[in-house]
Short mmCIF file of C-alpha atoms in Angstrom, two decimals:
data_model
loop_
_atom_site.label_atom_id
_atom_site.label_comp_id
_atom_site.label_asym_id
_atom_site.label_seq_id
_atom_site.Cartn_x
_atom_site.Cartn_y
_atom_site.Cartn_z
CA MET A 1 -24.08 100.65 15.37
CA PRO A 2 -23.88 96.87 15.96
CA GLU A 3 -20.54 96.00 17.55
CA GLY A 4 -18.23 93.16 16.62
CA HIS A 5 -19.97 90.46 18.63
CA SER A 6 -23.13 90.91 16.51
CA ILE A 7 -21.16 90.52 13.27
CA HIS A 8 -19.51 87.35 14.56
CA ARG A 9 -22.95 86.05 15.51
CA LEU A 10 -24.07 86.77 11.97
CA ALA A 11 -21.10 84.90 10.53
CA ARG A 12 -21.85 81.95 12.79
CA GLN A 13 -25.50 81.92 11.75
CA PHE A 14 -24.64 82.06 8.05
CA GLN A 15 -22.08 79.29 8.63
CA ASP A 16 -24.72 77.13 10.31
CA VAL A 17 -27.64 77.56 7.93
CA PHE A 18 -26.28 78.60 4.52
CA VAL A 19 -22.72 77.34 4.01
CA GLY A 20 -22.61 74.42 1.59
CA ARG A 21 -25.93 75.37 -0.02
CA ARG A 22 -26.61 76.81 -3.45
CA LEU A 23 -28.31 80.16 -3.05
CA HIS A 24 -30.69 82.21 -5.08
CA VAL A 25 -29.56 85.81 -4.66
CA SER A 26 -31.78 88.73 -5.60
CA SER A 27 -32.32 92.41 -4.85
CA PRO A 28 -36.04 93.03 -4.26
CA GLN A 29 -35.31 96.74 -3.76
CA GLY A 30 -33.47 96.87 -7.09
CA ARG A 31 -30.37 98.74 -5.85
CA PHE A 32 -28.17 95.63 -5.91
CA THR A 33 -29.45 93.87 -9.00
CA GLU A 34 -26.08 93.63 -10.80
CA GLY A 35 -24.25 92.42 -7.70
CA ALA A 36 -26.95 89.85 -6.94
CA ALA A 37 -26.66 88.48 -10.50
CA LEU A 38 -22.94 87.82 -9.93
CA LEU A 39 -23.71 85.63 -6.90
CA ASP A 40 -27.00 84.03 -7.93
CA GLY A 41 -26.88 80.24 -8.24
CA HIS A 42 -23.55 79.80 -6.48
CA VAL A 43 -22.69 77.87 -3.31
CA LEU A 44 -21.77 79.74 -0.14
CA VAL A 45 -18.50 78.25 1.12
CA GLU A 46 -17.57 80.42 4.12
CA ALA A 47 -18.82 83.25 6.33
CA LEU A 48 -16.09 85.42 7.86
CA ALA A 49 -16.34 88.29 10.34
CA HIS A 50 -13.53 90.69 11.17
CA GLY A 51 -14.45 93.60 13.38
CA LYS A 52 -17.62 95.11 11.94
CA GLN A 53 -17.06 93.68 8.44
CA LEU A 54 -18.85 90.56 7.18
CA PHE A 55 -17.69 88.59 4.15
CA LEU A 56 -19.71 85.78 2.56
CA ALA A 57 -17.46 83.74 0.25
CA PHE A 58 -18.93 81.90 -2.74
CA ASP A 59 -17.58 78.95 -4.70
CA HIS A 60 -16.53 81.04 -7.71
CA GLY A 61 -14.16 83.26 -5.73
CA LEU A 62 -16.41 86.27 -5.20
CA TYR A 63 -17.51 87.66 -1.85
CA LEU A 64 -20.53 89.55 -0.59
CA HIS A 65 -19.04 92.29 1.63
CA VAL A 66 -21.42 93.87 4.15
CA HIS A 67 -20.92 96.59 6.76
CA LEU A 68 -24.19 97.20 8.60
CA GLY A 69 -23.39 100.74 9.70
CA LEU A 70 -25.93 102.48 11.91
CA TYR A 71 -29.10 101.13 10.35
CA GLY A 72 -28.29 97.80 8.69
CA ALA A 73 -29.82 94.51 9.81
CA TRP A 74 -30.33 90.97 8.58
CA SER A 75 -33.60 89.13 9.10
CA PHE A 76 -33.98 85.37 8.73
CA GLY A 77 -36.63 82.69 8.43
CA GLY A 78 -37.14 79.16 7.25
CA ASP A 79 -38.28 75.66 8.08
CA SER A 80 -37.75 73.69 11.29
CA SER A 81 -34.12 72.90 10.38
CA PHE A 82 -33.29 76.59 10.02
CA THR A 83 -32.04 77.64 13.43
CA GLY A 84 -30.79 80.90 14.91
CA ALA A 85 -32.03 84.43 15.54
CA SER A 86 -34.69 85.94 13.30
CA SER A 87 -32.98 89.36 13.29
CA ILE A 88 -29.44 90.56 13.95
CA GLY A 89 -28.25 94.12 13.44
CA ALA A 90 -29.48 97.66 14.01
CA PRO A 91 -31.33 99.51 15.36
CA ARG A 92 -30.66 98.27 18.86
CA ARG A 93 -31.76 99.31 22.30
CA ILE A 94 -29.27 99.10 25.16
CA GLY A 95 -28.24 95.47 25.49
CA GLU A 96 -28.60 94.71 21.77
CA ARG A 97 -31.25 92.04 22.12
CA GLU A 98 -31.87 89.95 19.04
CA SER A 99 -35.16 88.56 17.81
CA GLY A 100 -35.53 84.85 17.50
CA PRO A 101 -35.79 82.06 16.73
CA ALA A 102 -35.70 82.22 12.95
CA GLY A 103 -37.02 78.82 11.91
CA GLY A 104 -39.66 76.40 13.05
CA ASP A 105 -42.21 76.80 10.26
CA ALA A 106 -43.45 73.26 9.77
CA GLU A 107 -45.27 74.23 6.56
CA TYR A 108 -42.48 76.36 5.09
CA SER A 109 -43.00 76.84 1.37
CA GLY A 110 -40.50 79.61 0.67
CA PRO A 111 -39.71 83.15 1.76
CA PRO A 112 -42.46 85.70 2.37
CA GLU A 113 -43.04 88.70 0.15
CA PRO A 114 -40.28 91.28 0.78
CA VAL A 115 -41.18 93.95 3.33
CA GLY A 116 -39.53 97.35 3.06
CA ALA A 117 -36.31 98.15 1.25
CA VAL A 118 -34.66 94.71 1.02
CA ARG A 119 -31.25 95.30 -0.54
CA VAL A 120 -30.30 91.61 -0.80
CA ARG A 121 -32.25 88.42 -0.36
CA LEU A 122 -30.50 85.05 -0.04
CA VAL A 123 -32.67 81.94 -0.40
CA SER A 124 -31.70 78.29 0.13
CA ASP A 125 -33.90 75.20 0.07
CA HIS A 126 -34.49 75.57 3.82
CA GLY A 127 -34.62 79.31 4.53
CA TRP A 128 -33.94 82.91 3.61
CA ALA A 129 -32.07 86.02 4.75
CA ASP A 130 -32.92 89.66 3.95
CA LEU A 131 -30.54 92.61 4.29
CA ARG A 132 -31.81 96.14 4.83
CA GLY A 133 -30.15 99.48 5.49
CA ALA A 134 -26.47 98.49 5.27
CA THR A 135 -23.77 101.12 4.75
CA THR A 136 -21.73 98.75 2.56
CA CYS A 137 -23.15 96.02 0.34
CA ALA A 138 -20.84 95.02 -2.49
CA VAL A 139 -19.52 92.08 -4.45
CA VAL A 140 -15.73 91.97 -4.16
CA THR A 141 -12.86 89.75 -5.25
CA SER A 142 -10.53 88.00 -2.85
CA ASP A 143 -7.90 90.68 -3.46
CA GLU A 144 -10.39 93.44 -2.69
CA ALA A 145 -11.50 91.65 0.47
CA ALA A 146 -7.87 91.32 1.54
CA LYS A 147 -7.33 95.07 1.09
CA VAL A 148 -10.26 95.79 3.42
CA LEU A 149 -8.87 93.40 6.02
CA ASP A 150 -5.38 94.91 5.71
CA ARG A 151 -6.77 98.28 6.81
CA LEU A 152 -8.16 96.85 10.03
CA GLY A 153 -6.54 96.29 13.38
CA PRO A 154 -6.65 92.93 15.18
CA ASP A 155 -10.05 91.57 16.15
CA PRO A 156 -10.39 90.36 19.79
CA LEU A 157 -12.94 87.79 18.66
CA ARG A 158 -10.49 86.20 16.25
CA ASN A 159 -7.59 86.58 18.72
CA LEU A 160 -5.01 85.16 16.33
CA PRO A 161 -1.39 84.54 17.36
CA GLY A 162 0.38 87.89 17.60
CA ASP A 163 -2.84 89.93 17.71
CA ARG A 164 -2.42 90.97 21.34
CA ASP A 165 1.10 92.29 20.76
CA GLU A 166 0.00 94.05 17.56
CA PHE A 167 -2.82 95.82 19.39
CA ILE A 168 -0.43 96.96 22.12
CA ARG A 169 1.99 98.26 19.48
CA ARG A 170 -0.69 100.17 17.56
CA LEU A 171 -2.21 101.65 20.71
CA ARG A 172 1.06 102.82 22.22
CA LYS A 173 2.48 104.47 19.10
CA ARG A 174 -0.28 107.12 19.07
CA LYS A 175 -0.75 110.20 21.28
CA THR A 176 -4.50 110.24 20.69
CA ALA A 177 -6.78 109.68 23.70
CA VAL A 178 -7.19 105.99 24.46
CA ALA A 179 -10.99 106.40 24.32
CA LEU A 180 -10.70 107.30 20.63
CA LEU A 181 -8.08 104.67 19.88
CA MET A 182 -10.26 101.91 21.33
CA MET A 183 -12.84 102.73 18.65
CA ASP A 184 -10.33 103.29 15.84
CA GLN A 185 -10.91 100.24 13.64
CA SER A 186 -7.31 100.39 12.39
CA VAL A 187 -6.17 99.89 16.01
CA LEU A 188 -8.82 97.52 17.35
CA ALA A 189 -11.47 96.02 15.08
CA GLY A 190 -15.01 95.48 16.31
CA VAL A 191 -15.13 97.61 19.45
CA GLY A 192 -17.86 100.26 19.55
CA ASN A 193 -19.09 102.75 22.09
CA ILE A 194 -20.43 100.22 24.60
CA TYR A 195 -17.38 97.96 24.77
CA ARG A 196 -15.09 101.00 24.70
CA ALA A 197 -16.77 102.61 27.72
CA GLU A 198 -17.11 99.40 29.68
CA VAL A 199 -13.61 97.99 29.11
CA LEU A 200 -11.95 101.29 30.03
CA PHE A 201 -14.00 101.46 33.23
CA ARG A 202 -13.41 97.82 34.16
CA GLN A 203 -9.67 98.25 33.70
CA ALA A 204 -9.60 101.64 35.50
CA VAL A 205 -8.11 103.53 32.56
CA ASP A 206 -8.80 107.28 32.27
CA PRO A 207 -10.38 107.68 28.80
CA TRP A 208 -8.37 110.85 28.12
CA THR A 209 -5.01 109.10 28.63
CA PRO A 210 -2.88 109.31 25.45
CA GLY A 211 -2.28 105.91 23.90
CA ALA A 212 1.49 106.44 24.15
CA ALA A 213 1.13 106.88 27.92
CA VAL A 214 -0.62 103.54 28.42
CA ASP A 215 1.96 101.05 29.68
CA VAL A 216 2.36 97.63 28.10
CA GLU A 217 0.74 95.78 30.99
CA THR A 218 -2.35 98.01 30.98
CA ALA A 219 -2.68 97.81 27.20
CA GLY A 220 -2.54 94.04 27.48
CA ARG A 221 -5.32 94.10 30.07
CA LEU A 222 -7.47 96.17 27.72
CA TRP A 223 -7.02 93.56 25.01
CA ASP A 224 -7.69 90.65 27.36
CA ASP A 225 -10.87 92.26 28.71
CA ALA A 226 -12.10 93.01 25.19
CA VAL A 227 -11.55 89.35 24.30
CA SER A 228 -13.46 88.21 27.38
CA THR A 229 -16.42 90.59 27.28
CA MET A 230 -16.90 90.38 23.51
CA SER A 231 -16.75 86.58 23.61
CA ASP A 232 -19.54 86.66 26.18
CA GLY A 233 -21.49 88.87 23.77
CA VAL A 234 -21.14 86.30 20.99
CA SER A 235 -22.44 83.59 23.31
CA ASP A 236 -25.27 85.61 24.85
CA GLY A 237 -26.34 87.82 21.96
CA ARG A 238 -26.21 91.00 24.04
CA ILE A 239 -23.60 93.10 25.82
CA VAL A 240 -23.49 92.50 29.58
CA THR A 241 -20.37 93.72 31.38
CA THR A 242 -21.50 93.73 35.02
CA PRO A 243 -21.33 90.76 37.43
CA PRO A 244 -24.52 89.06 38.70
CA ALA A 245 -23.98 90.66 42.12
CA LEU A 246 -25.08 93.99 40.60
CA TRP A 247 -28.23 92.66 38.94
CA THR A 248 -31.73 93.09 40.37
CA GLU A 249 -32.35 90.17 42.67
CA GLY A 250 -35.01 87.75 41.52
CA ALA A 251 -35.21 89.09 37.96
CA PRO A 252 -35.37 86.36 35.28
CA MET A 253 -32.59 88.06 33.33
CA VAL A 254 -30.31 91.06 33.67
CA SER A 255 -32.13 94.28 32.78
CA ASP A 256 -30.76 96.91 30.41
CA ALA A 257 -30.24 99.22 33.39
CA ASP A 258 -28.13 96.60 35.19
CA ALA A 259 -26.13 95.40 32.18
CA HIS A 260 -23.40 98.08 32.21
CA PHE A 261 -21.16 100.03 34.56
CA VAL A 262 -21.23 103.41 32.81
CA TYR A 263 -22.66 103.17 29.28
CA LYS A 264 -25.93 105.18 29.06
CA ARG A 265 -25.83 105.62 32.85
CA HIS A 266 -25.04 109.35 32.90
CA GLY A 267 -26.87 111.09 35.73
CA LEU A 268 -26.88 107.90 37.84
CA PRO A 269 -24.51 107.03 40.71
CA CYS A 270 -21.31 105.19 39.80
CA ARG A 271 -21.52 101.58 40.94
CA ALA A 272 -18.00 101.82 42.35
CA CYS A 273 -17.74 105.23 44.08
CA GLY A 274 -21.19 106.80 44.05
CA THR A 275 -20.18 109.82 41.95
CA ILE A 276 -22.71 110.75 39.26
CA VAL A 277 -21.70 109.20 35.94
CA GLY A 278 -20.93 111.87 33.37
CA MET A 279 -21.20 112.15 29.61
CA ALA A 280 -18.81 114.11 27.40
CA GLU A 281 -18.13 114.53 23.71
CA ILE A 282 -14.89 113.08 22.38
CA GLY A 283 -14.23 112.89 18.67
CA ALA A 284 -17.88 113.76 17.96
CA ARG A 285 -18.94 110.70 19.96
CA LYS A 286 -20.56 110.41 23.36
CA LEU A 287 -18.25 109.21 26.11
CA TYR A 288 -19.64 107.82 29.36
CA TRP A 289 -17.25 107.93 32.30
CA CYS A 290 -17.03 108.40 36.07
CA PRO A 291 -15.40 111.69 37.19
CA GLY A 292 -14.93 110.27 40.68
CA CYS A 293 -13.09 107.15 39.56
CA GLN A 294 -11.51 109.09 36.67
CA VAL A 295 -12.41 106.16 34.41
#
Protein backbone atom coordinates (compact mmCIF):
# COMPACT_ATOMS: atom_id res chain seq x y z
CA MET A 1 0.00 0.00 0.00
CA PRO A 2 1.40 3.47 -0.84
CA GLU A 3 2.57 5.18 2.35
CA GLY A 4 1.95 8.76 3.39
CA HIS A 5 4.79 10.32 1.42
CA SER A 6 3.19 9.15 -1.85
CA ILE A 7 -0.16 10.72 -0.91
CA HIS A 8 1.54 14.01 -0.06
CA ARG A 9 3.32 13.86 -3.41
CA LEU A 10 -0.06 13.37 -5.05
CA ALA A 11 -1.49 16.37 -3.22
CA ARG A 12 1.48 18.47 -4.29
CA GLN A 13 1.09 17.39 -7.90
CA PHE A 14 -2.63 18.17 -7.93
CA GLN A 15 -1.85 21.52 -6.28
CA ASP A 16 0.69 22.32 -9.00
CA VAL A 17 -1.21 21.29 -12.12
CA PHE A 18 -4.94 21.36 -11.33
CA VAL A 19 -5.72 23.85 -8.56
CA GLY A 20 -7.39 26.97 -9.92
CA ARG A 21 -8.60 25.20 -13.07
CA ARG A 22 -12.10 24.19 -14.06
CA LEU A 23 -12.22 20.44 -14.50
CA HIS A 24 -14.24 18.05 -16.55
CA VAL A 25 -14.86 15.05 -14.30
CA SER A 26 -16.07 11.73 -15.67
CA SER A 27 -16.11 8.03 -14.86
CA PRO A 28 -15.08 6.06 -17.96
CA GLN A 29 -15.57 2.81 -16.04
CA GLY A 30 -19.10 3.87 -15.08
CA ARG A 31 -18.86 3.03 -11.36
CA PHE A 32 -18.56 6.68 -10.29
CA THR A 33 -20.91 8.36 -12.74
CA GLU A 34 -23.13 10.04 -10.13
CA GLY A 35 -20.19 11.29 -8.09
CA ALA A 36 -18.42 12.60 -11.19
CA ALA A 37 -21.56 14.54 -12.17
CA LEU A 38 -21.47 16.35 -8.81
CA LEU A 39 -17.94 17.62 -9.48
CA ASP A 40 -18.01 18.12 -13.25
CA GLY A 41 -17.45 21.70 -14.37
CA HIS A 42 -16.21 22.99 -11.02
CA VAL A 43 -12.87 24.55 -10.08
CA LEU A 44 -10.42 22.64 -7.92
CA VAL A 45 -9.41 24.95 -5.07
CA GLU A 46 -7.19 22.77 -2.84
CA ALA A 47 -5.52 19.37 -2.60
CA LEU A 48 -5.01 18.07 0.94
CA ALA A 49 -3.26 14.93 2.17
CA HIS A 50 -3.48 13.56 5.69
CA GLY A 51 -1.88 10.20 6.25
CA LYS A 52 -3.09 7.92 3.45
CA GLN A 53 -6.20 10.02 2.72
CA LEU A 54 -6.39 12.47 -0.19
CA PHE A 55 -9.03 15.19 -0.43
CA LEU A 56 -9.56 17.34 -3.53
CA ALA A 57 -11.69 20.38 -2.63
CA PHE A 58 -13.88 22.05 -5.24
CA ASP A 59 -15.30 25.57 -5.36
CA HIS A 60 -18.85 24.50 -4.45
CA GLY A 61 -17.86 22.94 -1.12
CA LEU A 62 -17.67 19.30 -2.15
CA TYR A 63 -14.59 17.08 -1.96
CA LEU A 64 -13.33 14.08 -3.86
CA HIS A 65 -12.08 11.71 -1.13
CA VAL A 66 -9.63 9.01 -2.25
CA HIS A 67 -7.85 6.25 -0.35
CA LEU A 68 -5.68 4.25 -2.75
CA GLY A 69 -5.58 1.08 -0.66
CA LEU A 70 -3.44 -1.77 -1.95
CA TYR A 71 -4.09 -1.37 -5.66
CA GLY A 72 -5.05 2.26 -6.33
CA ALA A 73 -2.96 4.57 -8.48
CA TRP A 74 -3.24 7.86 -10.32
CA SER A 75 -1.76 8.34 -13.79
CA PHE A 76 -1.19 11.74 -15.38
CA GLY A 77 -0.41 13.33 -18.72
CA GLY A 78 -0.64 16.61 -20.54
CA ASP A 79 1.15 19.31 -22.48
CA SER A 80 4.59 20.80 -21.85
CA SER A 81 3.31 22.93 -18.95
CA PHE A 82 1.96 19.87 -17.13
CA THR A 83 4.78 18.79 -14.86
CA GLY A 84 5.24 15.98 -12.37
CA ALA A 85 5.23 12.18 -12.27
CA SER A 86 3.18 10.23 -14.79
CA SER A 87 2.09 7.67 -12.17
CA ILE A 88 1.86 7.69 -8.37
CA GLY A 89 0.35 4.89 -6.31
CA ALA A 90 0.27 1.10 -6.21
CA PRO A 91 1.45 -1.46 -7.04
CA ARG A 92 4.98 -0.66 -5.99
CA ARG A 93 8.23 -2.56 -5.87
CA ILE A 94 10.60 -1.96 -2.97
CA GLY A 95 11.58 1.70 -3.06
CA GLU A 96 8.26 2.87 -4.49
CA ARG A 97 9.65 4.36 -7.67
CA GLU A 98 7.29 6.57 -9.61
CA SER A 99 6.97 6.91 -13.36
CA GLY A 100 7.59 10.26 -14.92
CA PRO A 101 7.55 12.87 -16.19
CA ALA A 102 3.87 13.37 -16.95
CA GLY A 103 3.88 16.21 -19.45
CA GLY A 104 5.97 17.34 -22.36
CA ASP A 105 3.63 16.53 -25.24
CA ALA A 106 4.18 19.46 -27.59
CA GLU A 107 1.18 18.44 -29.72
CA TYR A 108 -1.18 17.69 -26.84
CA SER A 109 -4.78 17.67 -28.04
CA GLY A 110 -6.50 16.10 -25.04
CA PRO A 111 -6.40 12.93 -22.98
CA PRO A 112 -5.95 9.52 -24.59
CA GLU A 113 -8.68 6.90 -24.72
CA PRO A 114 -9.13 5.38 -21.23
CA VAL A 115 -7.15 2.19 -20.65
CA GLY A 116 -8.48 -0.33 -18.15
CA ALA A 117 -10.93 0.35 -15.35
CA VAL A 118 -10.62 4.13 -14.94
CA ARG A 119 -12.83 5.03 -11.98
CA VAL A 120 -12.38 8.81 -12.30
CA ARG A 121 -10.90 11.01 -14.97
CA LEU A 122 -10.09 14.68 -14.32
CA VAL A 123 -9.37 16.85 -17.36
CA SER A 124 -8.17 20.47 -17.46
CA ASP A 125 -7.15 22.56 -20.45
CA HIS A 126 -3.54 21.41 -20.01
CA GLY A 127 -3.70 17.80 -18.81
CA TRP A 128 -5.53 14.86 -17.30
CA ALA A 129 -5.47 12.45 -14.35
CA ASP A 130 -6.94 8.93 -14.20
CA LEU A 131 -7.70 6.98 -11.02
CA ARG A 132 -7.78 3.18 -10.98
CA GLY A 133 -8.19 0.58 -8.27
CA ALA A 134 -8.79 2.80 -5.23
CA THR A 135 -10.35 1.41 -2.06
CA THR A 136 -12.24 4.67 -1.41
CA CYS A 137 -13.49 7.04 -4.08
CA ALA A 138 -16.37 9.23 -2.92
CA VAL A 139 -17.78 12.73 -3.06
CA VAL A 140 -18.11 14.10 0.47
CA THR A 141 -19.11 17.33 2.18
CA SER A 142 -16.79 19.37 4.36
CA ASP A 143 -18.43 17.90 7.47
CA GLU A 144 -17.92 14.37 6.19
CA ALA A 145 -14.30 15.12 5.35
CA ALA A 146 -13.80 16.52 8.86
CA LYS A 147 -15.18 13.31 10.39
CA VAL A 148 -12.64 11.25 8.46
CA LEU A 149 -9.81 13.51 9.62
CA ASP A 150 -11.04 13.39 13.22
CA ARG A 151 -10.53 9.61 13.24
CA LEU A 152 -6.89 9.93 12.27
CA GLY A 153 -3.82 10.47 14.37
CA PRO A 154 -1.30 13.24 13.67
CA ASP A 155 0.52 13.15 10.34
CA PRO A 156 4.34 13.55 10.50
CA LEU A 157 4.27 15.22 7.10
CA ARG A 158 1.93 17.94 8.31
CA ASN A 159 3.73 18.20 11.67
CA LEU A 160 1.33 20.80 13.06
CA PRO A 161 1.87 22.45 16.45
CA GLY A 162 1.02 19.94 19.17
CA ASP A 163 1.19 16.92 16.85
CA ARG A 164 4.36 15.53 18.41
CA ASP A 165 2.91 15.62 21.92
CA GLU A 166 -0.37 14.13 20.70
CA PHE A 167 1.44 11.22 19.07
CA ILE A 168 3.39 10.56 22.26
CA ARG A 169 0.16 10.63 24.28
CA ARG A 170 -1.68 8.25 21.94
CA LEU A 171 1.25 5.84 21.73
CA ARG A 172 1.89 5.65 25.46
CA LYS A 173 -1.73 5.13 26.54
CA ARG A 174 -1.90 1.72 24.81
CA LYS A 175 -0.43 -1.64 25.84
CA THR A 176 -0.38 -2.89 22.25
CA ALA A 177 3.02 -3.66 20.69
CA VAL A 178 4.66 -0.52 19.35
CA ALA A 179 5.07 -2.20 15.93
CA LEU A 180 1.28 -2.33 15.62
CA LEU A 181 0.74 1.14 17.05
CA MET A 182 3.13 2.69 14.53
CA MET A 183 0.79 1.47 11.78
CA ASP A 184 -2.45 2.28 13.60
CA GLN A 185 -3.76 5.26 11.61
CA SER A 186 -5.58 6.57 14.69
CA VAL A 187 -2.19 6.85 16.43
CA LEU A 188 0.08 7.89 13.58
CA ALA A 189 -1.31 8.73 10.14
CA GLY A 190 0.58 7.78 7.00
CA VAL A 191 3.12 5.27 8.28
CA GLY A 192 3.06 1.86 6.59
CA ASN A 193 5.13 -1.28 6.82
CA ILE A 194 8.34 0.18 5.40
CA TYR A 195 8.52 3.30 7.56
CA ARG A 196 7.37 1.30 10.58
CA ALA A 197 10.17 -1.26 10.24
CA GLU A 198 12.85 1.27 9.40
CA VAL A 199 12.05 3.88 12.05
CA LEU A 200 11.88 1.26 14.81
CA PHE A 201 15.26 -0.13 13.73
CA ARG A 202 16.89 3.28 13.37
CA GLN A 203 15.73 4.27 16.84
CA ALA A 204 16.66 0.87 18.38
CA VAL A 205 13.15 0.12 19.64
CA ASP A 206 12.12 -3.53 20.09
CA PRO A 207 8.97 -3.89 17.94
CA TRP A 208 7.25 -6.01 20.61
CA THR A 209 7.58 -3.31 23.29
CA PRO A 210 4.14 -2.24 24.58
CA GLY A 211 3.34 1.36 23.72
CA ALA A 212 2.82 2.14 27.42
CA ALA A 213 6.40 1.00 28.10
CA VAL A 214 7.94 3.39 25.58
CA ASP A 215 9.30 6.38 27.49
CA VAL A 216 8.51 9.94 26.44
CA GLU A 217 11.98 10.61 25.05
CA THR A 218 11.96 7.48 22.89
CA ALA A 219 8.43 8.16 21.64
CA GLY A 220 9.55 11.64 20.67
CA ARG A 221 12.48 10.20 18.74
CA LEU A 222 10.11 7.92 16.84
CA TRP A 223 8.04 10.94 15.82
CA ASP A 224 11.08 13.00 14.85
CA ASP A 225 12.53 10.19 12.73
CA ALA A 226 9.19 9.63 11.00
CA VAL A 227 9.09 13.35 10.18
CA SER A 228 12.62 13.24 8.78
CA THR A 229 12.47 10.03 6.76
CA MET A 230 8.98 10.67 5.37
CA SER A 231 9.93 14.21 4.37
CA ASP A 232 12.84 12.75 2.43
CA GLY A 233 10.34 10.42 0.74
CA VAL A 234 8.22 13.36 -0.38
CA SER A 235 11.29 15.03 -1.87
CA ASP A 236 12.76 11.93 -3.50
CA GLY A 237 9.65 9.99 -4.48
CA ARG A 238 10.89 6.76 -2.89
CA ILE A 239 11.68 5.45 0.57
CA VAL A 240 15.40 5.42 1.37
CA THR A 241 16.33 5.10 5.04
CA THR A 242 20.01 4.10 4.85
CA PRO A 243 22.97 6.52 4.66
CA PRO A 244 25.11 6.76 1.49
CA ALA A 245 27.94 4.92 3.28
CA LEU A 246 25.89 1.71 2.93
CA TRP A 247 25.13 2.11 -0.77
CA THR A 248 26.98 0.26 -3.53
CA GLU A 249 29.96 2.37 -4.46
CA GLY A 250 29.86 3.86 -7.92
CA ALA A 251 26.18 3.13 -8.53
CA PRO A 252 24.26 6.03 -10.15
CA MET A 253 21.54 5.75 -7.52
CA VAL A 254 20.79 3.71 -4.41
CA SER A 255 19.50 0.25 -5.31
CA ASP A 256 16.39 -1.31 -3.79
CA ALA A 257 18.63 -3.74 -1.90
CA ASP A 258 20.61 -0.89 -0.35
CA ALA A 259 17.67 1.41 0.43
CA HIS A 260 16.62 -0.12 3.78
CA PHE A 261 18.05 -1.52 6.99
CA VAL A 262 15.60 -4.38 7.56
CA TYR A 263 12.51 -4.08 5.34
CA LYS A 264 12.38 -7.04 2.89
CA ARG A 265 15.90 -8.03 4.00
CA HIS A 266 14.94 -11.21 5.89
CA GLY A 267 17.56 -13.90 5.40
CA LEU A 268 20.32 -11.32 4.91
CA PRO A 269 22.89 -10.15 7.49
CA CYS A 270 21.91 -7.19 9.66
CA ARG A 271 23.87 -4.12 8.63
CA ALA A 272 24.58 -3.34 12.28
CA CYS A 273 25.40 -6.68 13.97
CA GLY A 274 25.58 -9.32 11.27
CA THR A 275 22.70 -11.42 12.63
CA ILE A 276 20.33 -12.72 9.95
CA VAL A 277 17.34 -10.40 9.64
CA GLY A 278 14.13 -12.17 10.56
CA MET A 279 10.50 -11.92 9.52
CA ALA A 280 7.54 -12.53 11.80
CA GLU A 281 3.79 -12.08 11.70
CA ILE A 282 2.32 -9.40 13.93
CA GLY A 283 -1.31 -8.40 13.62
CA ALA A 284 -1.58 -10.35 10.35
CA ARG A 285 1.22 -8.23 8.90
CA LYS A 286 4.82 -9.08 8.11
CA LEU A 287 7.34 -7.61 10.52
CA TYR A 288 11.01 -7.34 9.57
CA TRP A 289 13.41 -7.08 12.50
CA CYS A 290 16.88 -8.06 13.73
CA PRO A 291 16.92 -10.71 16.50
CA GLY A 292 20.51 -9.80 17.32
CA CYS A 293 19.85 -6.09 17.80
CA GLN A 294 16.37 -6.87 19.17
CA VAL A 295 15.04 -4.10 16.91
